[in-house]
Amino acid sequence: MVEKTVMVVGGGISGIQASLDLASRGYKVYLVEKSPSIGGRMAQLDKTFPTMDCSMCILAPKMIDCSHHPNVQLLSYSEVKGVKGSAGNFTVTVHRKPRYVDETKCTGCGVCAQHCPVEVPNEFDEQLGTRKAIYMPFPQAVPRAMTVDKVNCIECGLCQKTCQAGAVDLKQQPQEVELNVGAIVVAIGFDLFDPTQIPTYGYGRYKNVITALELERLLCASGPAGGHLIRPSDGKIPRKIAFIQCVGSRDRRFGTTYCSSICCKYSVKDAVLIKEHEPNSTVSIFYIDLRAFGKGFQEFINRAKSEYGVRFIRSSPGEIMEDSETKNLIVWYEDTVAGRIDNTVFDLVVICPALVPRTDASELAKVLGVEVDNYGFFKASNILTNPVDTTVPGIFACGYCLGPKTGDIPDSIMQGSATAARVAEILERRV
Amino acid sequence: MKYAFFLGCLIPARELSYEVSVRKVLPELGIELVDMKGANCCAPFSIQSVDHASWLALAARNLCLAEEMGLNIMTLCNDCYESLLMVNTILKRNPELRDQVNQILSEVGKEYKGKVDVKNLVDVLYGDVGVSKVKNAIKEPINGLKVGTQPGCHLTKPKRIHFEVMRSFNDLDELVQATGAESVPYERKEMCCGGPLRDINDDLARQVSRQKLMALKDAKVQAVVTVCPFCFLQLDLGQLEVKRHFNEEYNLPVIHFIELLRMGMGMKLEDWEVKAHRIPITDLFKDRL
Amino acid sequence: MSELDLGFMGEIANTPRGRGILLCIQCGRCSSSCPVARLTSEHNPRRLMEMVIIGFKKEVLPTQLPWYCLSCFTCLDRCPQGGDVGEVMFAIRNLAVRQGNMPAGIAAQAKSLYETTRVINPIRTALDKRESLGLCKITLDGLDEVQKILKKTGMDKIIQSK
Amino acid sequence: MGEEAPRIGVFICHCGINIGGVVKVPEVVKYARTLPNVAYSEDNIYTCSEAGLDSIKEAIKKYNLNRVVVASCTPRTHEPLFRSACREAGLNQYLFEMANIREQCSWVHAHQPEKATKKAKDIVRMAVARATWLMPQEEPELDIKDTSLVIGGGIAGMTAALTLANQGFKVYLVEKEAELGGNLRRLHKLYPTMQDTSEILMPTIEAVTMNKNVETLVSTVVSDVHGYVGNFKVTLSNNGGKRDVEVGTIIVACGAMNYTPPKGLYQYGEYPNIVTQLELDELLRNGKIKKPPERVVMIQCVGARKGEIRALDLAGFPKSDTARLLAKILKAKKEEGWPYCSKICCMNAIKNAILIKERFPQTDVIILYGDIRVYKEYEDFYSTARENQVKFVKHIEEVTPEITQGPEGKLIVEAYDALVGREMKLPCDWVVLSTPLIPRKEEVLLARMLKVPISQDGFLMEAHLKLRPVDTQMDGIFLAGAASGPKDVPESIVSAKAAAARASTLMANKKMRTEALTSVVDEKECIGCGLCEDICSYGAHYLEEGKSHTIAALCRGCGACAAECPRRAITMQHYTDEQILAQVKAALMEEI
């Protein structure tokens, strides 16, 4: 008998889209999210390109629709531990990590966090900002429930005392739930390449070398810097900013030979954002090939050049050095079109790391029994004709966990919907 | 511990002091050096630039000698080290290339088997002797001396040849610290001394050395510590040339690491050895000479 | 306006140290890392690679261009494609040499190698000094073997041609 | 129920201490009771908690309330919750009003409790004033026909049709050509797998023709479209013959076409051996190139990434006027080229370069490019090309290549290698121009019939570039494949499946509720001036017998028509003038 239920693993924009389409189609959906809230990478972005919509503003309603949908059951802070069965009838074991807060009682008012004495770096802010040991990763989090991070919790019990809804339960135990589903959709997204592997760029050693995702958090009004572009070393406003493309992408040394597909585009967006924040700052983008493909992108880049005066330099810098006093950065590069080798001093350098498979991708692949490609992304059964089918019937994938073939948010959304279609094709097949 | 001692060309011809110190110090640390009779030039970059096959064959011949001695090779010169190490690595990894080379070697009745390893003075001191043993051997620590180290390009680059052998770029620094001296970090430490362009484009060679010297001066070091005889030559003699062409005085004494170690172990340098340094080291090491 | 040599890239690519030429994406990490390129505009490893790729043979082999490289191998470690500029340099030099383009310094070393098994042979005073210090003798042992090898590889011709 | 006197219940939330810590909630509760028509008021620690919701339901029954106001946080996150509470207590959910005294009061005035409390009262007073005028609303329910029309029989159209058919939906697949296949019929091999196009095309065409749920209509075009989501009436014409079909959804997969350079651009049309990439595909497929060429030169971005569509040109056009807009764009672009990057040309060029190298290893292939845009894993394909000794030369806009005739039928391309900084002469046997995919002219008519706007680049416009890439602003109409912009095969297939998914969710439910918030025309007042019809971007207004009528299913409740109407004959339900004016008056009124 065919189960008309579906499990979606990963609550990023792609997984959310898949869930919404499947649920509206009439299927019961279990949305399993590893972290305390759905939203994924898109939630971390400041604005989206090229429409310049506030990322959270367009995402939050979708997150809410998803959690309010009568056919969607959200299993946040949970992980898939085991899968048995085959297309039309899988049995999935889901491990529900203890949140130490009763989701049904907690209203997310955040009073407990105000009293919690423990302050730790916030993963959601790429470690730039801080959160408490009892926390909600970001204000628009879904579900609107706090989570206790037991690693850092000192068991002082203040949260319990101050919670007027009586939602905190520090004794909560992990749970294993078994679910029967007809199909599985994987949408676990990506991680960032570790830039310390390229020591010549000094990430980790030089304070003012940051990743693009860190920049997104800095620029974001609800981010750790309250939307003010400041540089880590001294909190001053950087006047000269450089973007460096292909940090780990198109690189044989680390096996990441592919183009990550999005860096050129978001860099131009960020460059424009910075110019809007600080009109008298200069922004230079160091690139190898300016990959502004896709709807509206070329036009946007033309505008970035002509209207905003963003500088584009065809070059992949060889090395960055730090001025030990000012903490400014000296970037050595060759303008390959002018054939001129030169160095320029910047206040802030933003590097664009390759997008790589989630650290737990291979593990999940084993659990699901699906193949990954030579980069470690989930492998499509046929990249031409079945781009969202994995190598196991009944298990599909969408979003960046399929690799850079997912260009950006629209691609992730299209794939999310496409998996919904594939699932329906299987569950509706008349036998 | 026993090594086939590969002298190379430069040292016996121009830097006897280096050789002497090595022969004095290593036995003290339990290292026995056996000279390689009939060894030929390692085939450095100059020769590699002329002909590829000759490089492989000439280097392989030296490796064969060591195989016959049944000993691993120790070199002092980075060029010898890189050349022999590269060929050894390439031939070990690539059977058909090995056959081609052995084909040439058959002319002289030799066969490369890939049974020995190639090491450098730093490898031996750091890996085989060990920093702690070196430290224990120090009787008169060189305290309070700020030096900049010049490991030299071919001790560490390219990584894919070296990562199996070299431990890290900073091995030399640890050894220097063991003598009591302080190794001061400086900009673009990994940069070349300029030596390889000597006799090909002297002007550029000088300019590169000059960059290096500037960086060292900015770091306010009292002396430069080298392992490679080419680096030594280029930075020591080089300073005089830089002075002549740019009239800039650096007055940075340059010293072989082994000499530093030797003094630390309480063995004085002799007069002729002191004179082997074109930039006087007398002020720095008065009572150790 | 230059006519191009169609096969130049192939010639280089087919030599043991030249394969990297096929990997180059002209990103400029080598050139901006190269100590020499930072000093003189005449040397630009990235441009040299492109000239080989496109086939500017006449503009490369007979000129100074192959002889600026220090072989410090900084570029080898920084090239994202494993393009091995520093290695390709040897492939280019090997061809240049066969066209009679060999700096005097290198010719001298090669000659010395052929006559003494060493690229630098000690002068009298050095030999005496060694003796007085009781250091091992510097001999011509192995010379015949070295010469046999160089004859076999044909390098002897190149040396004599200079 | 609208008739009986309003009995309003007011529920004020402490939100823990978020509101209660600043605003004196009990004081506000007491104040609320003094307001006209308020029958009951109370405060809750968390109105949104189970306990809070229950007490709302009880109060509705106990005090038979017919209006509910909750003063707490933002409607964006919580209105659905409170609305359902009202529903469950048997109260029409449109009789609920929300007042935000957290984001708009306690949070922003955390340090002025007095003023904050006063403001909270003002906000509550306004909410109560509007609630007094609230009327119950019904969300009209539409029937959705579970049949679909797919326009275009290319790979995208066929995929969309099959995806729907496999779910049991009846699909009409319309293709204007005599056979299915679209652009792929002209292509030789497909990157990156280098499969023969037929390996993909033939099985798909077969599957379509075998599938009993798909009715394929070739040599057929859409000549008219009426109706709205769930109930489209479409007229199809097949050389003269006409036929009407009724469908619930429409998927537009009309694809794109290859840009042909105007005669003379890069001497195109002047020499037989200057061809476009597509023409080369055909030459290779039919083995037309017999003698090994010495050299082939490819030029990228011919007619792409050129010029720009200036916002000024567009300013004059209302969105609905697609025809004139596209006509204008097409005319301008023919000569000037298209501003966007067509995204597939780099890979096409590399694909053909490799094919040439495979067939003629000795041939020198040079690709003149601006940027090599081989995104995703295609990068590896670029590497393969280089390993096959395909040569890539970057040229810059300032110095475009020039083509002249050389000896014995050869062409000479003079190009500037920006990465060497030298000019060079390239004698060659073939010059291949990589040209972009551009919109089809048929789109003009389609766009007009479907009321789907066209975006600046001339392709059909998505409902939202980021979040709704396959939806259009018209419910029930979706985009698949290159109709919305250049796509390669995998991308077309993904978008086709996505469009099918969106369509199937509608059709599977068979019914659909639409917004209650729509415009209503008062026929007595209406003078049939038609201004509302002009201003409406959704085609929700139409004139009949001199009066304007609203198609509720199409109305988005934007209110443009109501604002435009000279006779104030149009009312926006749930946002009536009375409601808004009452709120404004309450705002200006001093605290009693």
Coordinates of N, CA and C in Angstrom, one line a residue, chain A residues 12-138:
Chain A
G12 N 15.4 24.6 4.8 CA 15.8 25.8 4.1 C 14.7 26.2 3.1
I13 N 15.0 27.2 2.3 CA 14.0 27.7 1.3 C 13.5 26.5 0.4
S14 N 14.4 25.7 0.0 CA 14.1 24.6 -0.9 C 13.2 23.6 -0.2
G15 N 13.5 23.2 1.0 CA 12.7 22.2 1.7 C 11.4 22.8 2.0
I16 N 11.3 24.1 2.4 CA 10.1 24.8 2.7 C 9.2 24.8 1.5
Q17 N 9.7 25.1 0.3 CA 8.9 25.1 -0.9 C 8.4 23.7 -1.2
A18 N 9.2 22.7 -1.1 CA 8.8 21.3 -1.4 C 7.7 21.0 -0.4
S19 N 7.9 21.3 0.9 CA 6.8 21.0 1.9 C 5.5 21.7 1.6
L20 N 5.6 23.0 1.2 CA 4.3 23.7 1.0 C 3.6 23.1 -0.2
D21 N 4.4 22.8 -1.3 CA 3.7 22.3 -2.5 C 3.1 20.9 -2.2
L22 N 3.9 20.1 -1.5 CA 3.4 18.7 -1.2 C 2.1 18.8 -0.3
A23 N 2.2 19.7 0.7 CA 1.1 19.8 1.6 C -0.1 20.3 0.9
S24 N 0.0 21.3 0.1 CA -1.1 21.9 -0.6 C -1.7 20.9 -1.6
R25 N -0.8 20.0 -2.1 CA -1.2 19.0 -3.0 C -2.1 17.9 -2.3
G26 N -2.0 18.0 -0.9 CA -2.9 17.1 -0.1 C -2.2 16.0 0.6
Y27 N -0.8 16.0 0.5 CA -0.1 15.0 1.2 C 0.3 15.5 2.6
K28 N 0.4 14.5 3.6 CA 0.9 14.8 4.9 C 2.4 14.9 4.8
V29 N 2.9 16.0 5.4 CA 4.4 16.2 5.3 C 5.0 16.3 6.6
Y30 N 6.1 15.5 6.8 CA 6.9 15.7 8.0 C 8.2 16.5 7.6
L31 N 8.3 17.7 8.1 CA 9.5 18.5 7.8 C 10.5 18.4 8.9
V32 N 11.6 17.7 8.6 CA 12.6 17.5 9.7 C 13.8 18.5 9.5
E33 N 14.0 19.2 10.6 CA 15.0 20.3 10.6 C 16.0 20.0 11.7
K34 N 17.3 20.1 11.3 CA 18.3 19.7 12.3 C 18.5 20.8 13.4
S35 N 18.3 22.1 13.0 CA 18.6 23.2 13.9 C 17.3 23.6 14.6
P36 N 17.3 24.5 15.6 CA 16.1 24.9 16.3 C 15.0 25.5 15.5
S37 N 15.4 26.1 14.3 CA 14.4 26.8 13.5 C 14.6 26.5 12.0
I38 N 13.5 26.5 11.3 CA 13.6 26.4 9.8 C 14.1 27.8 9.3
G39 N 14.4 27.9 8.0 CA 14.8 29.1 7.4 C 16.1 29.0 6.6
G40 N 17.0 28.2 7.2 CA 18.2 27.8 6.5 C 19.1 29.0 6.1
R41 N 19.8 28.9 5.0 CA 20.8 29.9 4.7 C 20.1 31.2 4.3
M42 N 19.0 31.1 3.6 CA 18.3 32.4 3.2 C 18.0 33.3 4.3
A43 N 17.7 32.7 5.5 CA 17.4 33.5 6.7 C 18.6 34.3 7.1
Q44 N 19.8 33.8 6.8 CA 21.1 34.5 7.2 C 21.4 35.7 6.3
L45 N 20.8 35.8 5.1 CA 21.1 36.8 4.1 C 20.4 38.1 4.5
D46 N 21.1 39.2 4.1 CA 20.5 40.5 4.3 C 19.5 40.8 3.2
K47 N 20.0 41.0 2.0 CA 19.0 41.2 0.9 C 19.3 40.2 -0.2
T48 N 18.3 40.0 -1.1 CA 18.5 39.1 -2.2 C 18.6 39.8 -3.5
F49 N 19.3 39.1 -4.4 CA 19.7 39.7 -5.7 C 18.8 39.3 -6.8
P50 N 18.5 40.0 -7.8 CA 18.8 41.4 -8.0 C 17.6 42.3 -7.6
T51 N 16.6 41.7 -7.0 CA 15.4 42.6 -6.6 C 15.7 43.4 -5.4
M52 N 16.7 43.0 -4.6 CA 17.1 43.7 -3.4 C 16.0 43.6 -2.3
D53 N 15.1 42.6 -2.4 CA 14.2 42.3 -1.3 C 14.9 42.0 -0.1
C54 N 14.4 42.5 1.1 CA 14.9 42.0 2.3 C 14.7 40.5 2.4
S55 N 15.7 39.8 2.6 CA 15.6 38.3 2.5 C 14.6 37.8 3.6
M56 N 14.8 38.2 4.8 CA 13.9 37.7 5.9 C 12.5 38.1 5.6
C57 N 12.3 39.3 5.1 CA 10.9 39.8 4.9 C 10.1 38.9 3.9
I58 N 10.8 38.4 2.9 CA 10.1 37.6 1.9 C 10.1 36.1 2.4
L59 N 11.0 35.8 3.3 CA 11.1 34.4 3.7 C 10.2 34.1 4.9
A60 N 10.1 35.0 5.8 CA 9.4 34.8 7.1 C 7.9 34.3 6.8
P61 N 7.2 35.0 5.9 CA 5.8 34.6 5.7 C 5.8 33.1 5.2
K62 N 6.7 32.7 4.4 CA 6.7 31.3 3.9 C 7.0 30.4 5.0
M63 N 7.9 30.8 5.9 CA 8.2 29.9 7.1 C 6.9 29.8 7.9
I64 N 6.1 30.9 8.1 CA 4.9 30.8 8.9 C 3.9 29.9 8.2
D65 N 3.7 30.2 6.9 CA 2.7 29.4 6.1 C 3.0 27.9 6.3
C66 N 4.3 27.6 6.3 CA 4.8 26.2 6.4 C 4.4 25.7 7.7
S67 N 4.6 26.4 8.8 CA 4.4 25.8 10.1 C 2.9 25.8 10.4
H68 N 2.1 26.8 9.8 CA 0.7 26.8 10.1 C -0.1 25.8 9.2
H69 N 0.5 25.3 8.2 CA -0.2 24.5 7.2 C -0.7 23.2 7.9
P70 N -2.0 22.9 7.8 CA -2.6 21.8 8.5 C -1.9 20.5 8.1
N71 N -1.3 20.4 6.9 CA -0.8 19.1 6.5 C 0.7 19.0 6.8
V72 N 1.3 20.0 7.4 CA 2.7 20.0 7.7 C 3.0 19.8 9.2
Q73 N 3.7 18.7 9.5 CA 4.2 18.6 10.9 C 5.7 18.9 10.9
L74 N 6.0 19.9 11.7 CA 7.4 20.4 11.8 C 8.1 19.6 12.9
L75 N 9.2 18.9 12.5 CA 10.0 18.3 13.6 C 11.3 19.0 13.6
S76 N 11.4 20.1 14.4 CA 12.6 20.9 14.4 C 13.6 20.3 15.4
Y77 N 14.8 20.7 15.3 CA 15.8 20.1 16.2 C 15.9 18.6 16.2
S78 N 15.7 18.1 15.0 CA 15.6 16.6 14.9 C 16.5 16.1 13.7
E79 N 16.9 14.9 13.7 CA 17.8 14.3 12.7 C 17.3 12.9 12.3
V80 N 17.5 12.6 11.0 CA 17.1 11.3 10.5 C 18.2 10.3 10.8
K81 N 17.8 9.3 11.5 CA 18.8 8.3 12.0 C 18.8 7.0 11.2
G82 N 17.6 6.6 10.6 CA 17.6 5.4 9.9 C 16.4 5.3 8.9
V83 N 16.6 4.6 7.8 CA 15.6 4.4 6.8 C 15.5 3.0 6.4
K84 N 14.3 2.5 6.4 CA 14.0 1.1 5.9 C 12.9 1.2 4.8
G85 N 12.8 0.2 4.0 CA 11.7 0.1 3.0 C 12.1 0.7 1.7
S86 N 11.1 0.9 0.8 CA 11.4 1.4 -0.5 C 10.3 2.3 -1.0
A87 N 10.4 2.8 -2.2 CA 9.5 3.8 -2.7 C 8.1 3.5 -2.5
G88 N 7.3 4.4 -1.9 CA 5.9 4.2 -1.6 C 5.7 3.7 -0.2
N89 N 6.8 3.2 0.4 CA 6.7 2.7 1.8 C 8.0 2.7 2.5
F90 N 8.4 3.8 3.0 CA 9.7 3.9 3.8 C 9.3 4.0 5.3
T91 N 10.1 3.4 6.1 CA 10.0 3.7 7.6 C 11.3 4.4 8.0
V92 N 11.0 5.6 8.6 CA 12.1 6.5 8.9 C 12.2 6.6 10.4
T93 N 13.4 6.5 11.0 CA 13.6 6.8 12.4 C 14.2 8.2 12.6
V94 N 13.5 9.0 13.3 CA 13.9 10.4 13.5 C 14.3 10.6 15.0
H95 N 15.5 11.1 15.2 CA 16.0 11.4 16.5 C 15.6 12.8 16.9
R96 N 14.8 13.0 17.9 CA 14.4 14.4 18.4 C 15.3 14.8 19.5
K97 N 16.2 15.7 19.3 CA 17.0 16.2 20.3 C 16.2 17.0 21.4
P98 N 16.6 16.8 22.6 CA 15.8 17.6 23.7 C 16.1 19.1 23.5
R99 N 15.0 19.8 23.5 CA 15.1 21.3 23.4 C 15.2 21.9 24.8
Y100 N 14.8 21.1 25.8 CA 14.6 21.5 27.2 C 13.6 22.6 27.4
V101 N 12.8 22.7 26.3 CA 11.7 23.7 26.4 C 10.5 23.1 25.8
D102 N 9.3 23.2 26.4 CA 8.1 22.6 25.8 C 7.6 23.5 24.7
E103 N 7.7 23.0 23.4 CA 7.3 23.9 22.3 C 5.9 24.3 22.4
T104 N 5.0 23.5 23.0 CA 3.6 23.8 23.0 C 3.3 25.0 24.0
K105 N 4.1 25.0 25.0 CA 3.9 26.1 26.1 C 4.7 27.3 25.7
C106 N 5.9 27.2 25.2 CA 6.7 28.4 25.0 C 6.1 29.3 23.9
T107 N 6.1 30.6 24.3 CA 5.5 31.6 23.3 C 6.7 32.4 22.7
G108 N 7.9 32.1 23.0 CA 9.0 32.7 22.4 C 9.1 34.2 22.8
C109 N 8.6 34.5 24.0 CA 8.7 35.9 24.4 C 10.1 36.4 24.8
G110 N 11.0 35.4 25.1 CA 12.4 35.7 25.3 C 12.8 36.3 26.6
V111 N 11.8 36.3 27.6 CA 12.2 36.8 28.9 C 13.3 36.0 29.6
C112 N 13.2 34.6 29.4 CA 14.2 33.7 30.0 C 15.6 34.1 29.5
A113 N 15.7 34.4 28.2 CA 17.1 34.8 27.7 C 17.6 36.0 28.3
Q114 N 16.6 37.0 28.6 CA 17.1 38.2 29.2 C 17.8 37.9 30.6
H115 N 17.3 36.9 31.3 CA 17.8 36.6 32.6 C 19.0 35.6 32.5
C116 N 19.1 34.8 31.4 CA 20.2 33.8 31.4 C 21.6 34.5 31.4
P117 N 22.4 34.0 32.4 CA 23.7 34.7 32.6 C 24.8 34.3 31.6
V118 N 24.5 33.2 30.8 CA 25.6 32.7 29.9 C 25.5 33.3 28.5
E119 N 26.6 33.8 28.1 CA 26.6 34.5 26.7 C 27.6 33.7 25.9
V120 N 27.2 33.3 24.7 CA 28.1 32.6 23.8 C 28.0 33.1 22.4
P121 N 29.0 32.9 21.5 CA 28.8 33.3 20.1 C 27.6 32.7 19.4
N122 N 27.0 33.5 18.6 CA 25.8 33.0 17.9 C 26.1 32.4 16.5
E123 N 25.9 31.1 16.3 CA 26.2 30.5 15.1 C 25.4 31.2 13.9
F124 N 24.2 31.6 14.2 CA 23.4 32.2 13.2 C 24.1 33.5 12.6
D125 N 24.8 34.2 13.5 CA 25.5 35.4 13.1 C 26.9 35.1 12.7
E126 N 27.2 33.8 12.3 CA 28.5 33.4 11.9 C 29.5 33.7 13.0
Q127 N 29.1 33.6 14.3 CA 30.0 33.8 15.5 C 30.3 35.3 15.7
L128 N 29.7 36.2 14.9 CA 30.1 37.6 15.1 C 29.3 38.2 16.3
G129 N 28.1 37.8 16.4 CA 27.3 38.3 17.5 C 27.2 37.2 18.6
T130 N 26.4 37.5 19.7 CA 26.3 36.5 20.8 C 24.9 36.2 21.0
R131 N 24.7 35.1 21.7 CA 23.3 34.7 22.2 C 23.5 34.1 23.6
K132 N 22.4 33.8 24.2 CA 22.4 33.2 25.6 C 22.4 31.7 25.4
A133 N 22.6 31.0 26.6 CA 22.6 29.6 26.6 C 21.1 29.1 26.3
I134 N 20.1 29.9 26.7 CA 18.8 29.6 26.3 C 18.4 30.7 25.2
Y135 N 18.0 30.2 24.0 CA 18.0 31.2 23.0 C 17.0 30.8 21.9
M136 N 16.8 31.8 21.0 CA 16.1 31.6 19.8 C 17.1 32.2 18.7
P137 N 17.5 31.4 17.7 CA 18.6 31.8 16.9 C 18.4 33.1 16.2
F138 N 17.1 33.5 15.9 CA 16.9 34.8 15.3 C 15.4 35.1 15.6

